[in-house]
Tab-separated table of C-alpha atoms in Angstrom:
chain	number	residue	atom	x	y	z
A	1	MET	CA	19.621	10.525	-35.416
A	2	PHE	CA	19.130	9.968	-31.664
A	3	GLU	CA	19.740	6.263	-32.083
A	4	ASP	CA	22.958	7.007	-34.012
A	5	ILE	CA	24.198	9.323	-31.238
A	6	GLU	CA	23.394	6.720	-28.556
A	7	THR	CA	25.138	3.992	-30.569
A	8	HIS	CA	28.148	6.270	-31.036
A	9	LYS	CA	28.306	6.968	-27.278
A	10	LYS	CA	28.111	3.264	-26.409
A	11	LEU	CA	30.764	2.392	-28.986
A	12	SER	CA	33.046	5.173	-27.717
A	13	LYS	CA	32.669	3.987	-24.110
A	14	TRP	CA	33.407	0.400	-25.149
A	15	ILE	CA	36.540	1.409	-27.110
A	16	ILE	CA	37.841	3.642	-24.290
A	17	GLY	CA	37.123	0.963	-21.679
A	18	THR	CA	38.807	-1.791	-23.716
A	19	PHE	CA	41.833	0.413	-24.454
A	20	THR	CA	42.185	1.380	-20.774
A	21	ALA	CA	41.876	-2.255	-19.670
A	22	CYS	CA	44.572	-3.321	-22.163
A	23	ILE	CA	46.940	-0.607	-20.900
A	24	LEU	CA	46.341	-1.606	-17.266
A	25	ILE	CA	46.908	-5.305	-18.060
A	26	TYR	CA	50.121	-4.451	-19.945
A	27	LEU	CA	51.425	-2.278	-17.090
A	28	GLY	CA	50.447	-4.955	-14.554
A	29	ILE	CA	52.364	-7.666	-16.439
A	30	ARG	CA	55.363	-5.377	-17.014
A	31	HIS	CA	55.567	-4.451	-13.323
A	32	ILE	CA	54.291	-7.747	-11.886
A	33	SER	CA	56.689	-7.665	-8.908
A	34	HIS	CA	55.437	-4.215	-7.830
A	35	VAL	CA	51.829	-5.375	-8.272
A	36	ALA	CA	52.534	-8.438	-6.101
A	37	ASP	CA	54.129	-6.232	-3.420
A	38	ALA	CA	51.136	-3.891	-3.510
A	39	VAL	CA	48.706	-6.827	-3.197
A	40	MET	CA	50.643	-8.243	-0.212
A	41	TRP	CA	50.739	-4.788	1.420
A	42	LEU	CA	46.988	-4.421	0.927
A	43	LYS	CA	46.431	-7.948	2.296
A	44	ASP	CA	48.477	-7.173	5.426
A	45	LEU	CA	46.577	-3.907	5.840
A	46	LEU	CA	43.159	-5.557	5.517
A	47	ASN	CA	44.101	-8.777	7.343
A	48	PRO	CA	42.239	-7.960	10.602
A	49	LEU	CA	39.119	-7.029	8.643
A	50	LEU	CA	39.310	-10.235	6.575
A	51	ILE	CA	39.714	-12.312	9.750
A	52	GLY	CA	36.701	-10.558	11.276
A	53	LEU	CA	34.623	-11.117	8.152
A	54	ILE	CA	35.504	-14.846	8.034
A	55	LEU	CA	34.729	-15.250	11.753
A	56	ALA	CA	31.408	-13.465	11.281
A	57	LEU	CA	30.517	-15.707	8.320
A	58	PHE	CA	31.092	-18.894	10.327
A	59	LEU	CA	29.583	-17.630	13.592
A	60	ASN	CA	26.477	-16.312	11.834
A	61	VAL	CA	25.195	-19.893	11.428
A	62	PRO	CA	25.176	-20.890	15.150
A	63	LEU	CA	24.061	-17.339	15.985
A	64	GLY	CA	20.904	-17.773	13.901
A	65	VAL	CA	20.141	-21.167	15.477
A	66	ILE	CA	20.649	-19.829	19.022
A	67	GLU	CA	18.483	-16.769	18.361
A	68	ARG	CA	15.638	-18.836	16.891
A	69	HIS	CA	15.560	-21.560	19.544
A	70	LEU	CA	16.955	-20.047	22.769
A	71	PHE	CA	16.053	-16.382	22.365
A	72	PRO	CA	12.881	-16.077	20.249
A	73	LYS	CA	11.635	-12.552	19.587
A	74	HIS	CA	9.790	-11.085	22.551
A	75	PRO	CA	7.517	-8.038	22.614
A	76	THR	CA	9.317	-6.696	25.705
A	77	SER	CA	11.933	-4.208	24.488
A	78	ARG	CA	14.424	-5.035	27.257
A	79	LYS	CA	14.553	-8.724	26.313
A	80	THR	CA	14.738	-7.845	22.627
A	81	LYS	CA	17.798	-5.648	23.241
A	82	MET	CA	19.586	-8.426	25.151
A	83	ARG	CA	18.711	-11.110	22.594
A	84	ARG	CA	21.516	-10.430	20.094
A	85	PRO	CA	24.376	-9.808	22.612
A	86	LEU	CA	23.550	-13.019	24.523
A	87	ALA	CA	23.330	-15.025	21.284
A	88	ILE	CA	26.717	-13.648	20.118
A	89	LEU	CA	28.294	-14.472	23.493
A	90	LEU	CA	26.949	-18.036	23.446
A	91	SER	CA	28.089	-18.520	19.826
A	92	PHE	CA	31.657	-17.515	20.700
A	93	ILE	CA	31.662	-19.674	23.848
A	94	LEU	CA	30.330	-22.666	21.901
A	95	VAL	CA	32.789	-22.481	18.983
A	96	ILE	CA	35.882	-21.511	20.999
A	97	GLY	CA	34.990	-24.052	23.700
A	98	VAL	CA	34.868	-26.908	21.178
A	99	PHE	CA	38.265	-26.109	19.635
A	100	VAL	CA	39.973	-25.361	22.964
A	101	GLY	CA	38.500	-28.516	24.513
A	102	VAL	CA	39.747	-30.730	21.683
A	103	ALA	CA	43.167	-29.029	21.800
A	104	PHE	CA	43.429	-29.699	25.564
A	105	LEU	CA	42.469	-33.329	24.954
A	106	VAL	CA	44.766	-34.013	22.000
A	107	ILE	CA	47.934	-31.900	22.436
A	108	PRO	CA	49.069	-33.315	25.844
A	109	GLU	CA	48.475	-36.881	24.625
A	110	LEU	CA	50.351	-36.134	21.405
A	111	ILE	CA	53.335	-34.776	23.358
A	112	ASP	CA	53.290	-37.868	25.598
A	113	ALA	CA	53.124	-40.121	22.529
A	114	VAL	CA	56.172	-38.417	20.966
A	115	SER	CA	58.041	-38.792	24.282
A	116	ILE	CA	57.114	-42.501	24.422
A	117	VAL	CA	58.332	-43.064	20.846
A	118	ILE	CA	61.658	-41.309	21.523
A	119	SER	CA	62.088	-43.190	24.819
A	120	SER	CA	61.278	-46.509	23.114
A	121	LEU	CA	63.836	-45.841	20.373
A	122	THR	CA	66.623	-44.951	22.813
A	123	ASN	CA	65.810	-47.901	25.132
A	124	GLY	CA	65.682	-50.269	22.158
A	125	LEU	CA	69.075	-49.080	20.945
A	126	ASP	CA	70.485	-49.474	24.490
A	127	GLN	CA	69.253	-53.071	24.553
A	128	LEU	CA	70.755	-53.740	21.105
A	129	VAL	CA	74.110	-52.285	22.220
A	130	ALA	CA	74.057	-54.452	25.356
A	131	PHE	CA	73.021	-57.515	23.346
A	132	GLU	CA	75.775	-56.980	20.773
A	133	SER	CA	78.478	-56.735	23.453
A	134	THR	CA	77.391	-59.878	25.382
A	135	ALA	CA	75.756	-62.103	22.738
A	136	ASP	CA	77.131	-65.544	21.951
A	137	TYR	CA	76.281	-65.893	18.252
A	138	SER	CA	77.180	-69.585	18.241
A	139	LYS	CA	74.098	-70.364	20.349
A	140	ILE	CA	71.697	-68.254	18.260
A	141	PRO	CA	69.876	-69.507	15.131
A	142	PHE	CA	71.588	-68.020	12.082
A	143	GLY	CA	74.217	-66.686	14.486
A	144	GLU	CA	77.027	-66.955	11.944
A	145	GLN	CA	75.119	-64.832	9.434
A	146	LEU	CA	74.141	-62.309	12.139
A	147	SER	CA	77.740	-61.960	13.310
A	148	GLN	CA	78.761	-60.954	9.796
A	149	ILE	CA	76.295	-58.030	9.729
A	150	ASP	CA	78.355	-54.934	10.415
A	151	ILE	CA	76.074	-52.539	12.302
A	152	ASP	CA	77.485	-50.249	14.970
A	153	PHE	CA	74.467	-49.831	17.261
A	154	LEU	CA	76.411	-47.545	19.602
A	155	GLU	CA	77.162	-45.170	16.735
A	156	LEU	CA	73.532	-45.437	15.635
A	157	LYS	CA	72.395	-44.439	19.141
A	158	ASP	CA	74.823	-41.488	19.203
A	159	ASN	CA	73.550	-40.346	15.788
A	160	LEU	CA	69.948	-40.565	17.012
A	161	ASN	CA	70.725	-38.515	20.134
A	162	GLU	CA	72.592	-35.944	18.051
A	163	TRP	CA	69.680	-35.703	15.585
A	164	LEU	CA	67.167	-35.261	18.431
A	165	ASN	CA	69.307	-32.521	19.993
A	166	GLN	CA	69.598	-30.735	16.644
A	167	LEU	CA	65.844	-31.079	16.123
A	168	GLY	CA	65.157	-29.559	19.551
A	169	THR	CA	67.540	-26.662	18.832
A	170	THR	CA	65.938	-26.082	15.419
A	171	ILE	CA	62.448	-26.042	16.946
A	172	MET	CA	63.519	-23.538	19.622
A	173	ASP	CA	65.229	-21.287	17.049
A	174	THR	CA	62.181	-21.442	14.767
A	175	ALA	CA	59.849	-20.633	17.679
A	176	ALA	CA	62.029	-17.676	18.710
A	177	SER	CA	62.205	-16.283	15.163
A	178	ALA	CA	58.461	-16.792	14.666
A	179	PHE	CA	57.559	-15.042	17.932
A	180	GLY	CA	57.168	-11.654	16.243
A	181	SER	CA	54.875	-12.997	13.535
A	182	VAL	CA	52.864	-14.927	16.150
A	183	VAL	CA	52.343	-11.725	18.154
A	184	ALA	CA	51.328	-9.834	14.993
A	185	THR	CA	48.888	-12.618	14.066
A	186	ALA	CA	47.456	-12.587	17.599
A	187	VAL	CA	46.923	-8.811	17.391
A	188	ASP	CA	45.258	-9.163	13.969
A	189	PHE	CA	43.051	-11.941	15.335
A	190	ALA	CA	42.054	-9.834	18.371
A	191	ILE	CA	41.113	-6.885	16.128
A	192	GLY	CA	39.282	-9.264	13.791
A	193	LEU	CA	37.384	-10.707	16.752
A	194	VAL	CA	36.134	-7.243	17.741
A	195	PHE	CA	35.282	-6.497	14.104
A	196	SER	CA	33.291	-9.750	13.813
A	197	ILE	CA	31.269	-8.825	16.916
A	198	TYR	CA	30.307	-5.487	15.331
A	199	ILE	CA	29.333	-7.256	12.082
A	200	LEU	CA	27.168	-9.828	13.891
A	201	ALA	CA	25.560	-7.205	16.137
A	202	ASN	CA	24.537	-5.011	13.172
A	203	LYS	CA	24.276	-7.562	10.336
A	204	GLU	CA	20.762	-6.566	9.206
A	205	LYS	CA	21.654	-2.860	9.164
A	206	LEU	CA	24.937	-3.510	7.298
A	207	LYS	CA	23.164	-5.692	4.742
A	208	SER	CA	20.539	-2.995	4.152
A	209	GLN	CA	23.191	-0.259	3.790
A	210	ILE	CA	25.320	-2.270	1.342
A	211	THR	CA	22.243	-3.166	-0.745
A	212	ARG	CA	21.213	0.503	-0.830
A	213	ILE	CA	24.709	1.673	-1.888
A	214	VAL	CA	24.893	-0.980	-4.627
A	215	ARG	CA	21.471	-0.056	-6.028
A	216	VAL	CA	22.216	3.686	-5.971
A	217	TRP	CA	25.758	3.713	-7.405
A	218	ILE	CA	25.775	0.704	-9.764
A	219	PRO	CA	23.624	0.369	-12.924
A	220	ALA	CA	20.384	-1.495	-12.229
A	221	CYS	CA	21.146	-4.610	-14.325
A	222	PHE	CA	24.559	-5.125	-12.660
A	223	ALA	CA	23.262	-4.195	-9.201
A	224	GLU	CA	20.428	-6.720	-9.211
A	225	ARG	CA	22.722	-9.392	-10.620
A	226	GLY	CA	25.315	-8.679	-7.925
A	227	ILE	CA	22.697	-8.806	-5.159
A	228	HIS	CA	21.421	-12.114	-6.538
A	229	VAL	CA	24.965	-13.572	-6.614
A	230	ALA	CA	25.538	-12.443	-3.010
A	231	ALA	CA	22.236	-14.047	-1.940
A	232	VAL	CA	23.187	-17.358	-3.623
A	233	CYS	CA	26.625	-17.284	-1.945
A	234	GLU	CA	25.079	-16.586	1.468
A	235	LYS	CA	22.519	-19.373	1.061
A	236	ASN	CA	25.124	-21.948	-0.030
A	237	PHE	CA	27.517	-20.956	2.753
A	238	LYS	CA	24.841	-21.379	5.436
A	239	LEU	CA	23.772	-24.734	3.989
A	240	PHE	CA	27.387	-25.905	3.803
A	241	VAL	CA	28.258	-24.927	7.390
A	242	ALA	CA	25.042	-26.458	8.760
A	243	GLY	CA	25.449	-29.661	6.733
A	244	GLN	CA	29.183	-30.003	7.396
A	245	THR	CA	28.705	-29.479	11.146
A	246	THR	CA	25.946	-32.110	11.247
A	247	GLU	CA	28.108	-34.525	9.255
A	248	ALA	CA	31.110	-33.898	11.549
A	249	ILE	CA	29.036	-34.615	14.670
A	250	ILE	CA	27.694	-37.844	13.121
A	251	LEU	CA	31.164	-39.001	12.012
A	252	GLY	CA	32.807	-38.155	15.353
A	253	SER	CA	30.053	-39.935	17.304
A	254	LEU	CA	30.203	-43.054	15.096
A	255	CYS	CA	34.000	-43.108	15.424
A	256	ALA	CA	33.899	-42.894	19.239
A	257	ILE	CA	31.144	-45.545	19.522
A	258	GLY	CA	32.963	-47.907	17.140
A	259	MET	CA	36.255	-47.492	19.017
A	260	LEU	CA	34.531	-48.224	22.337
A	261	ILE	CA	32.974	-51.394	20.888
A	262	LEU	CA	36.364	-52.510	19.486
A	263	ARG	CA	38.081	-51.567	22.780
A	264	ILE	CA	40.505	-49.197	21.063
A	265	PRO	CA	42.216	-46.723	23.449
A	266	TYR	CA	41.627	-42.942	23.361
A	267	ALA	CA	38.075	-43.454	21.997
A	268	PRO	CA	36.428	-40.208	23.294
A	269	MET	CA	39.454	-38.040	22.481
A	270	ILE	CA	39.974	-39.394	18.941
A	271	GLY	CA	36.213	-39.255	18.315
A	272	ALA	CA	36.258	-35.547	19.235
A	273	LEU	CA	39.329	-34.998	17.034
A	274	VAL	CA	37.653	-36.755	14.086
A	275	GLY	CA	34.541	-34.605	14.583
A	276	VAL	CA	36.481	-31.320	14.583
A	277	THR	CA	38.800	-32.183	11.675
A	278	ALA	CA	35.813	-33.471	9.662
A	279	LEU	CA	34.736	-29.813	9.315
A	280	ILE	CA	37.308	-29.813	6.477
A	281	PRO	CA	35.668	-32.086	3.864
A	282	TYR	CA	37.495	-35.294	2.883
A	283	VAL	CA	40.943	-34.069	4.041
A	284	GLY	CA	40.116	-33.594	7.735
A	285	ALA	CA	39.337	-37.244	8.428
A	286	TRP	CA	42.738	-38.291	7.026
A	287	ILE	CA	44.482	-35.896	9.425
A	288	ALA	CA	42.567	-37.447	12.331
A	289	THR	CA	43.451	-40.957	11.083
A	290	LEU	CA	47.184	-40.221	11.106
A	291	VAL	CA	47.146	-38.526	14.531
A	292	GLY	CA	44.891	-41.196	16.059
A	293	ALA	CA	46.945	-44.089	14.658
A	294	PHE	CA	50.147	-42.526	16.006
A	295	LEU	CA	48.655	-42.134	19.503
A	296	ILE	CA	47.287	-45.700	19.591
A	297	LEU	CA	50.561	-47.092	18.200
A	298	THR	CA	52.380	-46.041	21.390
A	299	VAL	CA	49.954	-48.148	23.463
A	300	ASN	CA	49.064	-51.121	21.249
A	301	PRO	CA	50.386	-51.499	17.657
A	302	PHE	CA	47.767	-54.134	16.784
A	303	LYS	CA	44.932	-51.845	17.941
A	304	ALA	CA	46.448	-49.080	15.784
A	305	LEU	CA	46.072	-51.354	12.746
A	306	VAL	CA	42.487	-52.186	13.775
A	307	PHE	CA	41.788	-48.436	14.167
A	308	ILE	CA	43.120	-47.636	10.673
A	309	ILE	CA	40.994	-50.391	9.086
A	310	PHE	CA	37.925	-49.289	11.084
A	311	LEU	CA	38.285	-45.587	10.257
A	312	LEU	CA	38.976	-46.247	6.556
A	313	THR	CA	35.795	-48.342	6.442
A	314	LEU	CA	33.881	-45.616	8.290
A	315	GLN	CA	35.191	-42.996	5.843
A	316	GLN	CA	33.928	-45.057	2.901
A	317	ILE	CA	30.482	-45.275	4.511
A	318	GLU	CA	30.636	-41.556	5.308
A	319	GLY	CA	31.751	-40.578	1.798
A	320	ASN	CA	29.202	-42.748	-0.033
A	321	ALA	CA	26.199	-42.627	2.307
A	322	ILE	CA	26.399	-39.915	4.992
A	323	TYR	CA	28.079	-36.990	3.166
A	324	PRO	CA	25.900	-37.061	0.007
A	325	LYS	CA	22.735	-37.260	2.152
A	326	VAL	CA	23.695	-34.627	4.743
A	327	VAL	CA	25.908	-32.126	2.867
A	328	GLY	CA	25.637	-33.020	-0.824
A	329	ALA	CA	21.853	-32.881	-0.747
A	330	LYS	CA	22.001	-29.419	0.822
A	331	ILE	CA	24.532	-27.757	-1.494
A	332	ASN	CA	23.937	-30.065	-4.512
A	333	LEU	CA	27.633	-30.155	-5.430
A	334	PRO	CA	29.251	-33.157	-7.204
A	335	ALA	CA	32.206	-34.829	-5.451
A	336	MET	CA	34.625	-33.766	-8.228
A	337	TRP	CA	33.824	-30.101	-7.577
A	338	VAL	CA	34.274	-30.609	-3.818
A	339	LEU	CA	37.748	-32.131	-4.263
A	340	ALA	CA	38.748	-29.407	-6.744
A	341	ALA	CA	37.517	-26.684	-4.359
A	342	ILE	CA	39.436	-28.189	-1.416
A	343	THR	CA	42.641	-28.514	-3.463
A	344	ILE	CA	42.545	-25.004	-4.939
A	345	GLY	CA	41.344	-23.382	-1.696
A	346	GLY	CA	44.009	-25.183	0.344
A	347	ASN	CA	46.791	-24.086	-2.025
A	348	LEU	CA	45.577	-20.480	-1.954
A	349	ALA	CA	44.759	-19.985	1.734
A	350	GLY	CA	45.495	-23.158	3.724
A	351	PRO	CA	42.810	-24.607	6.037
A	352	ILE	CA	40.637	-21.474	5.746
A	353	GLY	CA	40.768	-21.837	1.966
A	354	MET	CA	39.641	-25.464	2.270
A	355	LEU	CA	36.648	-24.396	4.362
A	356	LEU	CA	35.663	-21.453	2.148
A	357	GLY	CA	36.452	-23.236	-1.125
A	358	VAL	CA	33.526	-25.669	-0.957
A	359	PRO	CA	30.716	-23.093	-0.416
A	360	ALA	CA	32.359	-20.838	-3.025
A	361	ALA	CA	32.373	-23.740	-5.494
A	362	ALA	CA	28.770	-24.568	-4.557
A	363	ALA	CA	27.705	-20.974	-5.255
A	364	THR	CA	29.629	-20.949	-8.555
A	365	TYR	CA	28.066	-24.269	-9.548
A	366	ALA	CA	24.558	-23.026	-8.671
A	367	LEU	CA	25.023	-19.764	-10.621
A	368	LEU	CA	26.517	-21.603	-13.607
A	369	LYS	CA	23.648	-24.102	-13.608
A	370	GLU	CA	21.125	-21.261	-13.358
A	371	ALA	CA	22.753	-19.353	-16.243
A	372	THR	CA	22.993	-22.537	-18.345
A	373	ASP	CA	19.318	-23.379	-17.772
A	374	LYS	CA	18.314	-19.822	-18.681
A	375	ARG	CA	20.491	-19.864	-21.798
A	376	GLU	CA	19.156	-23.286	-22.809
A	377	THR	CA	15.552	-22.090	-22.430
A	378	HIS	CA	16.356	-18.984	-24.491
A	379	LEU	CA	17.921	-21.077	-27.279
A	380	LYS	CA	14.935	-23.440	-27.340
A	381	THR	CA	12.558	-20.461	-27.564
A	382	GLN	CA	14.583	-19.000	-30.447
A	383	GLU	CA	14.590	-22.367	-32.198
A	384	LYS	CA	10.804	-22.666	-31.856
A	385	GLU	CA	10.338	-19.108	-33.188
A	386	GLN	CA	12.584	-19.835	-36.180
A	387	MET	CA	10.689	-23.049	-36.915
A	388	GLY	CA	7.397	-21.152	-36.662
A	389	ASN	CA	8.622	-18.400	-39.014
A	390	SER	CA	9.937	-20.924	-41.551
A	391	HIS	CA	6.619	-22.805	-41.382
A	392	LYS	CA	4.702	-19.563	-42.067
A	393	GLN	CA	6.990	-18.776	-45.019
A	394	ASN	CA	6.409	-22.247	-46.477
A	395	ILE	CA	2.634	-21.794	-46.192
A	396	SER	CA	2.765	-18.359	-47.824
């Protein structure tokens, strides 16, 4: 009778839960616009906390390295208290310093390159206008054919100047309209920065508290499974960040050395840019290729072609030899999964999604492989038991 009551309770809970879920799904689909508005409102509300959590996730990796190597545990209580704050400070200085340094190297050169391109276009059109007004086509090879080409270079120059003026006005208007959102983003980032410091300073305590809450309020089977999933995600994220950073340093260094050997301009700057953008798997190096080729093109078009060929070759070596050894071996994720994670993550959350997509895919892949192996072992055990039972029946 007890078993019947327990079965009845479980069945009732399952029916009520399924019915409630169906109603919620129906209401969600019926009022999808309101659900989307509520999700966006919640996202805006939690945005500073999400920024802080993402910063803490990335900074936790250099923080651990700095604590282990620069500030090992010391029996003196005073030094132990200062260990974490100093490690957090150095982690922020290191990460922010790298990005700010590369920005200071690249952005001024990029602005100069754009100015050179615009100046070259306008000067070239001026020379064409002057040539057209003074040229004697009878003394030029194919002069008769050239004289029949009806191109108004003066009008072309005026159109270019008008387009550049409109582009400048559009950029200024866009910057002015985006000022409010930029300020709001800066405020969110500042709050997130403070939040990330609190997370990093008390990470062990927070982890212990969350684990305790999960084990107390969630059924044991789900709680232990959830804790295991979180541990796998944390492990894969640390391995990905460590491996990707190592790979980015190797790629940036090889790029700078190769450019110096080939006497390509902007070698240190483009090497640093390649190293930073390589933190985004596969996609980052292409961004650096386009920016680097554009910068070199303003100085020496032939060297720009040499740079593109060199970096494409280096990317092939990196993709087939360096990346699988450094990153792939750590997270054990096939290239197809990496590309899928970058694509989906980028579409969902931009560059941050690209960075978080790969470790998320690695964790999913590891959990799926673990569950598949467990299921396969279970099926093999069942098959052996069935074969054993059938063998016993045949004997009897």
